Amino acid sequence: MSATATQTTILDAGEELFAEAGFAATSLRELTARAGANLAAVSYHFGSKEGLAIAVLKRRMDPINAERRARLDALPAQPSVEAIVRAFVEPLLRPGVVHDAAPVQPGSGFCRLVGRLMVEQPPFLRDFLAAQFRELGWRFCGALQRALPDCDAATLWWRLHFLVGAIAHTLQNAATLRHLTDDLCRDDDVDAVVEQLVQFAASGMQSKAPAPPARRRRTETLG
Amino acid sequence: MSATATQTTILDAGEELFAEAGFAATSLRELTARAGANLAAVSYHFGSKEGLAIAVLKRRMDPINAERRARLDALPAQPSVEAIVRAFVEPLLRPGVVHDAAPVQPGSGFCRLVGRLMVEQPPFLRDFLAAQFRELGWRFCGALQRALPDCDAATLWWRLHFLVGAIAHTLQNAATLRHLTDDLCRDDDVDAVVEQLVQFAASGMQSKAPAPPARRRRTETLG
DNA sequence: GATGCGGTCAAACATACGTTTGAATGTCGT
DNA sequence: ACGACATTCAAACGTATGTTTGACCGCATC
């Protein structure tokens, strides 16, 4: 059964509004109003608000992660670190991913949505997001380790994690940065932003692994 | 007029719960129950829920940014990039900042709160956060530019922005990473995490500035 | 010991939320 | 043309929210 027009407009509106204000702060009345749909349509088609959020994510995340996998597999035998980073970053930030008739634009709601939900991580999404990312993370970590044999896996995982944070924050707050810098940093040139990010992350990845600190601080979790 | 005990316990509870679930998803009833205070106390002492959120942030952010400024001023004449990055990262991630009788612990609510609200950025907080960060950002950008004369200011601002994203994501989702990597990446050794972050960011900062892309993509904002 | 006042409290307020209901509407195959 | 099924709709449901109210308490001060 293919998605009806109503389902699509609701998914689009969810993408936009969840990205804009977050999951908890978005009401279904506002959402269905923007979608031009009836309030009850959300429950009818997606079961609940949470079900809608998962559907919104799933619609885009699956193709993006598939493209990441494909680009990882398409790399040469001895890929540069930059090429690996690029395979991770570009499928998310650049257009090209299509679902139904709505291609993902670089500035579209979904980009910001990922930035938002990746960090907001409502409890009901944690397992879903972790499951989405686990296998892919290990694959990229493995590729990086082959390119950087001096780095342990933990260090590379941390750096992948930092990269995800940088991506998420950029996706969501690029406009803030622009405002903060009096338009010095423009967010309307996607290619330039991608290059900045790839350059920064590729260089960070190739840093030498830090030596474990001499004394261990008493056990405290960081978050 | 100094803060009463009630105000302090409410601020503490706000720190914890806003960090845990975000601003919109936290109810004042849950919050005041945890604080052992009456529901009406929030309106009485802070005016509103939004007023409370600002007070929670302000209590910690002012001393942390002051310490960042102090450490920046205390750097030698020709500081290394790593030293500058460290002056930015450590005041936020390491303990030592004290307000009233409650020191900021590395795993305390506030660390995660910053990670959360830095990215959630409810509309009413945007101007507040931007004002907090603007002057500090320019100072760090200036210091970086003196250490990296080949980099333009925009590139360094972007990298500072990436660093903020990496910090925020780490503060908030370190536990997720731990789970994702089957305990390979531990979040209970704060020193090690700080070293990972500093190492990664310092190296990323020193990357050569990317050449501006040949053709400009049509105007689209990224977020 | 009366008065004023900052602080606390239980209760109520109006509103907004996510979800459900049951009737109405459209759209197929036959 | 008709029955069946999927979809839409306005309305209502129960609950939870942020905020306000007005009585009450503990102390200082006069």
Short mmCIF file of C-alpha atoms (C1' of nucleotides) in Angstrom, two decimals:
data_model
loop_
_atom_site.label_atom_id
_atom_site.label_comp_id
_atom_site.label_asym_id
_atom_site.label_seq_id
_atom_site.Cartn_x
_atom_site.Cartn_y
_atom_site.Cartn_z
CA MET A 1 0.00 0.00 0.00
CA SER A 2 1.52 3.28 -1.04
CA ALA A 3 1.29 6.45 0.96
CA THR A 4 -1.73 8.61 0.25
CA ALA A 5 -1.43 12.31 -0.42
CA THR A 6 -2.61 13.00 3.09
CA GLN A 7 0.09 10.83 4.59
CA THR A 8 2.71 12.61 2.55
CA THR A 9 1.62 16.11 3.46
CA ILE A 10 1.50 15.12 7.11
CA LEU A 11 4.98 13.65 6.91
CA ASP A 12 6.20 16.83 5.23
CA ALA A 13 4.64 19.03 7.87
CA GLY A 14 6.09 16.83 10.59
CA GLU A 15 9.51 17.13 9.06
CA GLU A 16 9.24 20.89 9.03
CA LEU A 17 7.71 21.45 12.44
CA PHE A 18 9.58 18.82 14.43
CA ALA A 19 12.74 20.33 12.99
CA GLU A 20 11.66 23.85 13.82
CA ALA A 21 10.46 23.45 17.37
CA GLY A 22 11.25 19.89 18.39
CA PHE A 23 9.00 16.96 19.08
CA ALA A 24 7.53 17.94 22.42
CA ALA A 25 6.89 21.56 21.49
CA THR A 26 5.00 20.74 18.30
CA SER A 27 1.26 20.18 18.61
CA LEU A 28 -0.68 17.97 16.29
CA ARG A 29 -3.22 20.71 15.73
CA GLU A 30 -0.60 23.05 14.39
CA LEU A 31 0.89 20.22 12.38
CA THR A 32 -2.33 19.06 10.75
CA ALA A 33 -3.34 22.65 10.09
CA ARG A 34 -0.15 23.20 8.14
CA ALA A 35 -0.63 19.91 6.35
CA GLY A 36 -4.18 20.85 5.43
CA ALA A 37 -5.35 17.63 7.02
CA ASN A 38 -7.74 16.72 9.76
CA LEU A 39 -6.50 16.35 13.30
CA ALA A 40 -7.61 12.73 13.50
CA ALA A 41 -5.62 11.80 10.43
CA VAL A 42 -2.44 11.46 12.45
CA SER A 43 -3.88 8.80 14.72
CA TYR A 44 -5.55 7.14 11.79
CA HIS A 45 -2.48 6.86 9.59
CA PHE A 46 0.37 6.68 12.08
CA GLY A 47 -1.24 5.46 15.28
CA SER A 48 0.08 8.26 17.45
CA LYS A 49 2.29 11.30 17.56
CA GLU A 50 5.26 9.11 18.36
CA GLY A 51 4.43 6.84 15.47
CA LEU A 52 4.43 9.85 13.22
CA ALA A 53 7.85 10.94 14.41
CA ILE A 54 9.28 7.52 13.68
CA ALA A 55 7.66 7.47 10.25
CA VAL A 56 9.06 10.91 9.49
CA LEU A 57 12.55 9.78 10.37
CA LYS A 58 12.29 6.43 8.69
CA ARG A 59 11.18 7.85 5.39
CA ARG A 60 14.43 9.72 4.94
CA MET A 61 16.95 7.91 7.08
CA ASP A 62 16.76 4.59 5.30
CA PRO A 63 17.72 5.95 1.86
CA ILE A 64 20.40 8.20 3.34
CA ASN A 65 22.04 5.39 5.24
CA ALA A 66 21.76 3.15 2.18
CA GLU A 67 23.59 5.79 0.19
CA ARG A 68 26.25 6.07 2.87
CA ARG A 69 26.77 2.32 2.71
CA ALA A 70 26.92 2.39 -1.06
CA ARG A 71 29.47 5.19 -1.09
CA LEU A 72 31.54 3.42 1.50
CA ASP A 73 31.56 0.26 -0.60
CA ALA A 74 32.44 2.25 -3.70
CA LEU A 75 35.61 3.66 -2.19
CA PRO A 76 38.96 2.52 -3.61
CA ALA A 77 41.05 -0.08 -1.81
CA GLN A 78 43.15 2.49 0.06
CA PRO A 79 40.77 5.41 0.50
CA SER A 80 41.90 8.71 1.98
CA VAL A 81 40.44 9.71 5.30
CA GLU A 82 38.83 12.65 3.59
CA ALA A 83 37.06 10.33 1.16
CA ILE A 84 35.66 8.30 4.04
CA VAL A 85 34.49 11.40 5.85
CA ARG A 86 32.92 12.63 2.66
CA ALA A 87 31.02 9.37 2.24
CA PHE A 88 29.61 9.92 5.70
CA VAL A 89 28.79 13.61 5.44
CA GLU A 90 27.59 14.21 1.92
CA PRO A 91 24.59 11.87 1.70
CA LEU A 92 23.06 13.75 4.60
CA LEU A 93 23.94 17.31 3.62
CA ARG A 94 23.62 17.22 -0.13
CA PRO A 95 20.46 16.70 -2.14
CA GLY A 96 19.89 13.61 -4.20
CA VAL A 97 17.97 11.45 -1.80
CA VAL A 98 14.45 11.07 -3.05
CA HIS A 99 11.39 9.63 -1.45
CA ASP A 100 8.05 9.66 -3.17
CA ALA A 101 7.95 12.84 -5.19
CA ALA A 102 9.77 14.93 -2.60
CA PRO A 103 13.53 15.09 -2.99
CA VAL A 104 15.55 16.10 0.07
CA GLN A 105 16.80 19.62 -0.48
CA PRO A 106 19.84 20.81 1.39
CA GLY A 107 17.86 23.33 3.35
CA SER A 108 14.76 21.21 3.67
CA GLY A 109 13.11 20.37 6.91
CA PHE A 110 14.64 16.96 7.09
CA CYS A 111 18.20 18.16 7.36
CA ARG A 112 17.29 20.26 10.33
CA LEU A 113 15.10 17.50 11.67
CA VAL A 114 18.00 15.13 11.89
CA GLY A 115 20.04 17.80 13.58
CA ARG A 116 17.24 18.30 16.01
CA LEU A 117 16.15 14.78 16.83
CA MET A 118 19.67 13.40 16.76
CA VAL A 119 20.28 15.53 19.81
CA GLU A 120 16.87 15.80 21.37
CA GLN A 121 16.50 12.03 21.39
CA PRO A 122 13.14 11.61 23.06
CA PRO A 123 13.20 8.37 25.03
CA PHE A 124 10.95 6.52 22.61
CA LEU A 125 13.38 7.31 19.79
CA ARG A 126 16.59 6.27 21.46
CA ASP A 127 16.44 2.62 20.55
CA PHE A 128 15.27 3.41 17.06
CA LEU A 129 18.09 5.85 16.44
CA ALA A 130 20.70 3.61 18.00
CA ALA A 131 19.57 0.69 15.86
CA GLN A 132 19.75 2.86 12.77
CA PHE A 133 23.25 3.99 13.50
CA ARG A 134 24.94 1.03 15.13
CA GLU A 135 25.83 -1.09 12.13
CA LEU A 136 26.67 1.92 10.00
CA GLY A 137 28.90 3.33 12.71
CA TRP A 138 30.90 0.14 12.96
CA ARG A 139 31.37 0.05 9.22
CA PHE A 140 32.71 3.58 9.08
CA CYS A 141 34.81 2.96 12.13
CA GLY A 142 36.31 -0.07 10.40
CA ALA A 143 37.06 1.87 7.25
CA LEU A 144 38.72 4.61 9.26
CA GLN A 145 40.77 2.11 11.17
CA ARG A 146 42.14 0.61 7.99
CA ALA A 147 43.14 4.09 6.85
CA LEU A 148 44.54 5.01 10.25
CA PRO A 149 46.12 1.86 11.72
CA ASP A 150 47.72 3.80 14.55
CA CYS A 151 44.33 4.75 16.01
CA ASP A 152 42.39 2.46 18.31
CA ALA A 153 38.73 1.84 17.60
CA ALA A 154 37.56 3.76 20.65
CA THR A 155 39.32 6.91 19.52
CA LEU A 156 37.80 6.65 16.07
CA TRP A 157 34.37 6.08 17.51
CA TRP A 158 34.77 9.22 19.62
CA ARG A 159 35.76 11.18 16.56
CA LEU A 160 32.82 9.85 14.59
CA HIS A 161 30.69 10.96 17.50
CA PHE A 162 32.21 14.43 17.42
CA LEU A 163 31.53 14.57 13.71
CA VAL A 164 27.89 13.66 14.22
CA GLY A 165 27.63 16.45 16.77
CA ALA A 166 29.21 18.95 14.44
CA ILE A 167 26.85 17.93 11.65
CA ALA A 168 23.79 18.08 13.85
CA HIS A 169 24.66 21.44 15.31
CA THR A 170 25.44 22.82 11.89
CA LEU A 171 22.22 21.56 10.39
CA GLN A 172 20.22 23.18 13.05
CA ASN A 173 22.00 26.34 13.98
CA ALA A 174 23.71 27.51 10.85
CA ALA A 175 21.35 30.46 10.75
CA THR A 176 22.34 31.38 14.29
CA LEU A 177 25.99 31.35 13.33
CA ARG A 178 25.24 33.61 10.42
CA HIS A 179 23.52 36.04 12.71
CA LEU A 180 26.29 35.76 15.29
CA THR A 181 28.96 36.63 12.77
CA ASP A 182 27.08 39.45 11.07
CA ASP A 183 26.73 37.43 7.88
CA LEU A 184 30.41 36.57 7.77
CA CYS A 185 29.46 32.88 7.81
CA ARG A 186 26.79 32.33 5.18
CA ASP A 187 24.57 29.30 5.37
CA ASP A 188 23.20 29.60 1.86
CA ASP A 189 26.16 28.02 0.11
CA VAL A 190 25.81 24.36 0.93
CA ASP A 191 28.90 23.31 -0.98
CA ALA A 192 31.06 25.67 1.03
CA VAL A 193 29.66 24.41 4.33
CA VAL A 194 30.23 20.81 3.32
CA GLU A 195 33.82 21.62 2.41
CA GLN A 196 34.40 23.34 5.72
CA LEU A 197 33.00 20.39 7.58
CA VAL A 198 34.85 17.75 5.59
CA GLN A 199 38.11 19.64 5.89
CA PHE A 200 37.77 20.09 9.62
CA ALA A 201 36.68 16.54 10.35
CA ALA A 202 39.17 14.84 8.05
CA SER A 203 41.97 16.69 9.73
CA GLY A 204 40.62 15.90 13.18
CA MET A 205 40.36 12.23 12.30
CA GLN A 206 44.03 12.10 11.37
CA SER A 207 45.23 13.55 14.64
CA LYS A 208 47.35 11.20 16.69
CA ALA A 209 45.43 9.31 19.35
CA PRO A 210 45.73 10.99 22.75
CA ALA A 211 47.78 9.22 25.37
CA PRO A 212 45.62 7.91 28.19
CA PRO A 213 45.85 10.36 31.10
CA ALA A 214 48.17 9.38 33.92
CA ARG A 215 45.69 9.33 36.76
CA ARG A 216 42.07 8.42 36.45
CA ARG A 217 39.51 10.79 37.76
CA ARG A 218 37.01 9.22 40.08
CA THR A 219 34.14 7.58 38.30
CA GLU A 220 31.65 10.08 37.02
CA THR A 221 29.52 9.75 33.97
CA LEU A 222 29.60 12.61 31.55
CA GLY A 223 26.06 12.44 30.34
CA MET B 1 18.96 39.74 48.13
CA SER B 2 20.52 36.30 48.03
CA ALA B 3 18.83 33.24 46.67
CA THR B 4 16.76 31.36 49.19
CA ALA B 5 17.10 27.64 49.69
CA THR B 6 13.92 27.14 47.71
CA GLN B 7 15.27 29.05 44.75
CA THR B 8 18.41 26.95 44.79
CA THR B 9 16.67 23.61 44.92
CA ILE B 10 14.37 24.70 42.10
CA LEU B 11 17.33 25.78 40.00
CA ASP B 12 19.03 22.45 40.70
CA ALA B 13 15.95 20.49 39.72
CA GLY B 14 15.58 22.59 36.59
CA GLU B 15 19.14 21.91 35.65
CA GLU B 16 18.60 18.21 36.00
CA LEU B 17 15.22 17.88 34.32
CA PHE B 18 15.68 20.35 31.49
CA ALA B 19 18.87 18.48 30.69
CA GLU B 20 17.16 15.11 30.87
CA ALA B 21 14.05 15.73 28.85
CA GLY B 22 14.38 19.22 27.39
CA PHE B 23 12.49 22.38 28.15
CA ALA B 24 9.15 21.64 26.53
CA ALA B 25 8.90 18.09 27.82
CA THR B 26 9.50 19.00 31.44
CA SER B 27 6.47 19.95 33.53
CA LEU B 28 6.65 22.32 36.46
CA ARG B 29 4.78 19.85 38.61
CA GLU B 30 7.42 17.20 38.12
CA LEU B 31 10.10 19.81 38.61
CA THR B 32 8.75 21.26 41.84
CA ALA B 33 8.05 17.79 43.18
CA ARG B 34 11.69 16.87 42.71
CA ALA B 35 12.76 20.15 44.26
CA GLY B 36 10.49 19.57 47.24
CA ALA B 37 8.90 22.93 46.58
CA ASN B 38 5.43 24.15 45.92
CA LEU B 39 4.19 24.46 42.36
CA ALA B 40 3.55 28.17 42.72
CA ALA B 41 7.11 28.83 43.83
CA VAL B 42 8.33 28.87 40.24
CA SER B 43 6.04 31.72 39.25
CA TYR B 44 6.77 33.50 42.50
CA HIS B 45 10.55 33.39 42.26
CA PHE B 46 11.20 33.33 38.54
CA GLY B 47 8.07 34.78 36.99
CA SER B 48 7.44 31.92 34.60
CA LYS B 49 8.80 28.67 33.28
CA GLU B 50 10.80 30.56 30.70
CA GLY B 51 12.19 32.83 33.38
CA LEU B 52 13.31 29.77 35.27
CA ALA B 53 15.10 28.37 32.25
CA ILE B 54 17.00 31.59 31.76
CA ALA B 55 17.90 31.72 35.45
CA VAL B 56 19.13 28.14 35.33
CA LEU B 57 21.38 28.92 32.40
CA LYS B 58 22.57 32.24 33.72
CA ARG B 59 23.64 30.85 37.06
CA ARG B 60 26.25 28.64 35.44
CA MET B 61 27.03 30.25 32.13
CA ASP B 62 28.33 33.53 33.50
CA PRO B 63 31.08 31.96 35.63
CA ILE B 64 32.01 29.51 32.90
CA ASN B 65 32.37 32.21 30.28
CA ALA B 66 34.28 34.35 32.75
CA GLU B 67 36.69 31.48 33.26
CA ARG B 68 37.04 31.04 29.52
CA ARG B 69 37.92 34.70 29.19
CA ALA B 70 40.40 34.49 32.03
CA ARG B 71 42.11 31.46 30.57
CA LEU B 72 42.25 33.11 27.19
CA ASP B 73 43.91 36.18 28.69
CA ALA B 74 46.33 34.00 30.64
CA LEU B 75 47.69 32.33 27.52
CA PRO B 76 51.28 33.08 26.49
CA ALA B 77 52.01 35.52 23.69
CA GLN B 78 52.22 32.84 20.99
CA PRO B 79 49.81 30.17 22.23
CA SER B 80 49.44 26.85 20.50
CA VAL B 81 46.13 26.10 18.86
CA GLU B 82 45.68 23.28 21.31
CA ALA B 83 46.04 25.67 24.22
CA ILE B 84 43.35 27.93 22.79
CA VAL B 85 41.01 25.02 22.22
CA ARG B 86 41.69 23.85 25.75
CA ALA B 87 40.80 27.25 27.14
CA PHE B 88 37.48 26.94 25.35
CA VAL B 89 36.66 23.36 26.20
CA GLU B 90 37.86 22.77 29.71
CA PRO B 91 35.93 25.38 31.67
CA LEU B 92 32.75 23.74 30.44
CA LEU B 93 33.70 20.10 30.79
CA ARG B 94 35.81 20.08 33.91
CA PRO B 95 34.68 20.83 37.44
CA GLY B 96 35.83 23.89 39.31
CA VAL B 97 33.06 26.32 38.56
CA VAL B 98 31.15 27.02 41.72
CA HIS B 99 27.94 28.82 42.31
CA ASP B 100 26.44 29.10 45.76
CA ALA B 101 27.32 25.88 47.50
CA ALA B 102 26.90 23.68 44.45
CA PRO B 103 30.03 23.12 42.37
CA VAL B 104 29.59 22.01 38.79
CA GLN B 105 30.51 18.38 38.54
CA PRO B 106 31.59 16.93 35.23
CA GLY B 107 28.55 14.70 35.05
CA SER B 108 26.17 17.12 36.66
CA GLY B 109 22.95 18.25 35.15
CA PHE B 110 24.38 21.49 33.91
CA CYS B 111 26.83 19.92 31.51
CA ARG B 112 24.05 18.02 29.86
CA LEU B 113 21.78 21.02 30.08
CA VAL B 114 24.13 23.10 28.00
CA GLY B 115 24.38 20.28 25.53
CA ARG B 116 20.64 20.16 25.41
CA LEU B 117 19.65 23.79 25.32
CA MET B 118 22.55 24.82 23.13
CA VAL B 119 20.94 22.77 20.43
CA GLU B 120 17.28 22.85 21.35
CA GLN B 121 17.31 26.66 21.42
CA PRO B 122 13.71 27.44 22.21
CA PRO B 123 12.82 30.72 20.50
CA PHE B 124 12.76 32.69 23.74
CA LEU B 125 16.34 31.60 24.45
CA ARG B 126 17.87 32.36 21.10
CA ASP B 127 18.69 35.99 21.76
CA PHE B 128 19.89 35.21 25.25
CA LEU B 129 22.23 32.49 24.07
CA ALA B 130 23.49 34.50 21.13
CA ALA B 131 24.24 37.45 23.39
CA GLN B 132 26.10 35.16 25.77
CA PHE B 133 28.24 33.72 23.05
CA ARG B 134 28.80 36.56 20.61
CA GLU B 135 31.59 38.49 22.33
CA LEU B 136 33.28 35.32 23.56
CA GLY B 137 33.16 33.83 20.10
CA TRP B 138 34.86 36.81 18.54
CA ARG B 139 37.60 36.73 21.14
CA PHE B 140 38.36 33.07 20.55
CA CYS B 141 38.13 33.60 16.84
CA GLY B 142 40.66 36.40 17.14
CA ALA B 143 43.04 34.30 19.20
CA LEU B 144 42.79 31.47 16.68
CA GLN B 145 43.42 33.83 13.83
CA ARG B 146 46.62 35.09 15.39
CA ALA B 147 47.78 31.49 15.77
CA LEU B 148 46.63 30.55 12.27
CA PRO B 149 47.25 33.57 10.04
CA ASP B 150 46.52 31.59 6.89
CA CYS B 151 42.90 31.02 7.93
CA ASP B 152 40.19 33.56 7.29
CA ALA B 153 37.85 34.50 10.09
CA ALA B 154 34.84 32.81 8.53
CA THR B 155 36.61 29.47 8.40
CA LEU B 156 37.63 29.75 12.03
CA TRP B 157 34.11 30.68 13.05
CA TRP B 158 32.82 27.62 11.26
CA ARG B 159 35.30 25.46 13.10
CA LEU B 160 34.39 27.00 16.41
CA HIS B 161 30.81 26.21 15.53
CA PHE B 162 31.71 22.59 14.76
CA LEU B 163 33.50 22.40 18.08
CA VAL B 164 30.45 23.67 19.92
CA GLY B 165 28.37 21.01 18.20
CA ALA B 166 30.83 18.29 19.12
CA ILE B 167 30.85 19.44 22.73
CA ALA B 168 27.08 19.66 22.95
CA HIS B 169 26.54 16.29 21.38
CA THR B 170 29.14 14.71 23.59
CA LEU B 171 27.72 16.24 26.74
CA GLN B 172 24.35 14.90 25.98
CA ASN B 173 24.84 11.61 24.24
CA ALA B 174 28.01 10.17 25.65
CA ALA B 175 25.96 7.46 27.29
CA THR B 176 24.42 6.57 23.95
CA LEU B 177 27.84 6.22 22.40
CA ARG B 178 28.88 3.95 25.21
CA HIS B 179 25.87 1.78 24.59
CA LEU B 180 26.43 1.88 20.84
CA THR B 181 30.00 0.67 21.15
CA ASP B 182 29.32 -2.01 23.74
CA ASP B 183 31.27 -0.09 26.39
CA LEU B 184 34.25 0.43 24.14
CA CYS B 185 33.84 4.16 24.58
CA ARG B 186 33.50 4.90 28.28
CA ASP B 187 31.97 8.14 29.41
CA ASP B 188 33.08 7.84 33.02
CA ASP B 189 36.61 9.10 32.49
CA VAL B 190 36.15 12.79 31.93
CA ASP B 191 39.84 13.48 31.44
CA ALA B 192 40.03 10.99 28.61
CA VAL B 193 37.01 12.47 26.87
CA VAL B 194 38.40 15.98 27.17
CA GLU B 195 41.69 14.79 25.67
CA GLN B 196 39.88 13.13 22.80
CA LEU B 197 37.91 16.27 22.12
CA VAL B 198 40.86 18.65 22.39
CA GLN B 199 43.00 16.48 20.21
CA PHE B 200 40.35 16.17 17.54
CA ALA B 201 39.41 19.84 17.53
CA ALA B 202 42.93 21.22 17.69
CA SER B 203 43.86 19.16 14.69
CA GLY B 204 40.73 20.17 12.82
CA MET B 205 41.44 23.84 13.54
CA GLN B 206 44.86 23.60 11.97
CA SER B 207 43.60 22.14 8.73
CA LYS B 208 44.17 24.35 5.74
CA ALA B 209 41.18 26.50 4.80
CA PRO B 210 39.14 24.91 2.03
CA ALA B 211 39.25 26.59 -1.35
CA PRO B 212 35.95 28.21 -2.20
CA PRO B 213 34.05 25.88 -4.54
CA ALA B 214 34.18 26.76 -8.22
CA ARG B 215 30.48 27.17 -8.84
CA ARG B 216 27.95 28.38 -6.38
CA ARG B 217 24.94 26.28 -5.70
CA ARG B 218 21.69 28.12 -6.03
CA THR B 219 20.71 29.94 -2.91
CA GLU B 220 19.36 27.64 -0.27
CA THR B 221 19.66 28.08 3.45
CA LEU B 222 20.98 25.14 5.35
CA GLY B 223 19.02 25.59 8.51
"C1'" DG C 1 1.47 42.28 71.01
"C1'" DA C 2 0.03 44.38 66.97
"C1'" DT C 3 1.66 45.33 62.19
"C1'" DG C 4 3.84 44.51 57.88
"C1'" DC C 5 5.95 41.47 54.73
"C1'" DG C 6 8.46 37.91 52.25
"C1'" DG C 7 7.49 33.32 51.65
"C1'" DT C 8 4.66 29.04 51.34
"C1'" DC C 9 0.68 26.40 50.41
"C1'" DA C 10 -3.67 23.87 48.56
"C1'" DA C 11 -6.92 24.80 45.41
"C1'" DA C 12 -8.87 26.54 41.39
"C1'" DC C 13 -8.42 28.62 36.61
"C1'" DA C 14 -8.46 28.65 31.81
"C1'" DT C 15 -6.43 26.58 28.16
"C1'" DA C 16 -4.14 23.22 25.26
"C1'" DC C 17 -2.95 18.72 24.53
"C1'" DG C 18 -3.26 13.69 22.26
"C1'" DT C 19 -6.66 10.60 21.35
"C1'" DT C 20 -11.30 8.61 20.34
"C1'" DT C 21 -15.83 8.56 18.45
"C1'" DG C 22 -19.46 8.05 15.10
"C1'" DA C 23 -21.39 9.98 11.32
"C1'" DA C 24 -20.46 11.62 6.59
"C1'" DT C 25 -17.91 11.27 2.32
"C1'" DG C 26 -15.64 9.47 -1.39
"C1'" DT C 27 -14.13 5.51 -4.32
"C1'" DC C 28 -13.67 1.41 -5.92
"C1'" DG C 29 -15.32 -3.48 -8.03
"C1'" DT C 30 -19.21 -5.72 -9.63
"C1'" DA D 1 -26.77 1.26 -9.32
"C1'" DC D 2 -25.22 -0.67 -5.33
"C1'" DG D 3 -22.78 -2.37 -1.38
"C1'" DA D 4 -17.90 -2.47 0.85
"C1'" DC D 5 -14.35 -0.40 2.27
"C1'" DA D 6 -11.02 3.19 3.19
"C1'" DT D 7 -10.69 7.77 4.32
"C1'" DT D 8 -12.12 12.30 6.15
"C1'" DC D 9 -14.40 15.21 9.33
"C1'" DA D 10 -16.41 17.98 13.39
"C1'" DA D 11 -17.04 17.23 17.86
"C1'" DA D 12 -16.22 15.57 22.24
"C1'" DC D 13 -13.26 13.14 25.88
"C1'" DG D 14 -10.21 12.95 29.62
"C1'" DT D 15 -6.10 14.65 31.16
"C1'" DA D 16 -2.18 17.67 31.87
"C1'" DT D 17 -0.29 22.02 31.48
"C1'" DG D 18 1.36 26.98 33.17
"C1'" DT D 19 -0.41 30.42 35.86
"C1'" DT D 20 -3.20 32.84 39.45
"C1'" DT D 21 -5.59 33.26 43.69
"C1'" DG D 22 -6.29 34.10 48.50
"C1'" DA D 23 -5.58 32.22 52.88
"C1'" DC D 24 -1.84 31.11 56.02
"C1'" DC D 25 2.76 31.11 58.40
"C1'" DG D 26 7.18 32.93 60.59
"C1'" DC D 27 9.47 36.69 61.90
"C1'" DA D 28 11.33 40.94 62.12
"C1'" DT D 29 10.14 45.93 63.54
"C1'" DC D 30 7.79 49.42 65.94
#
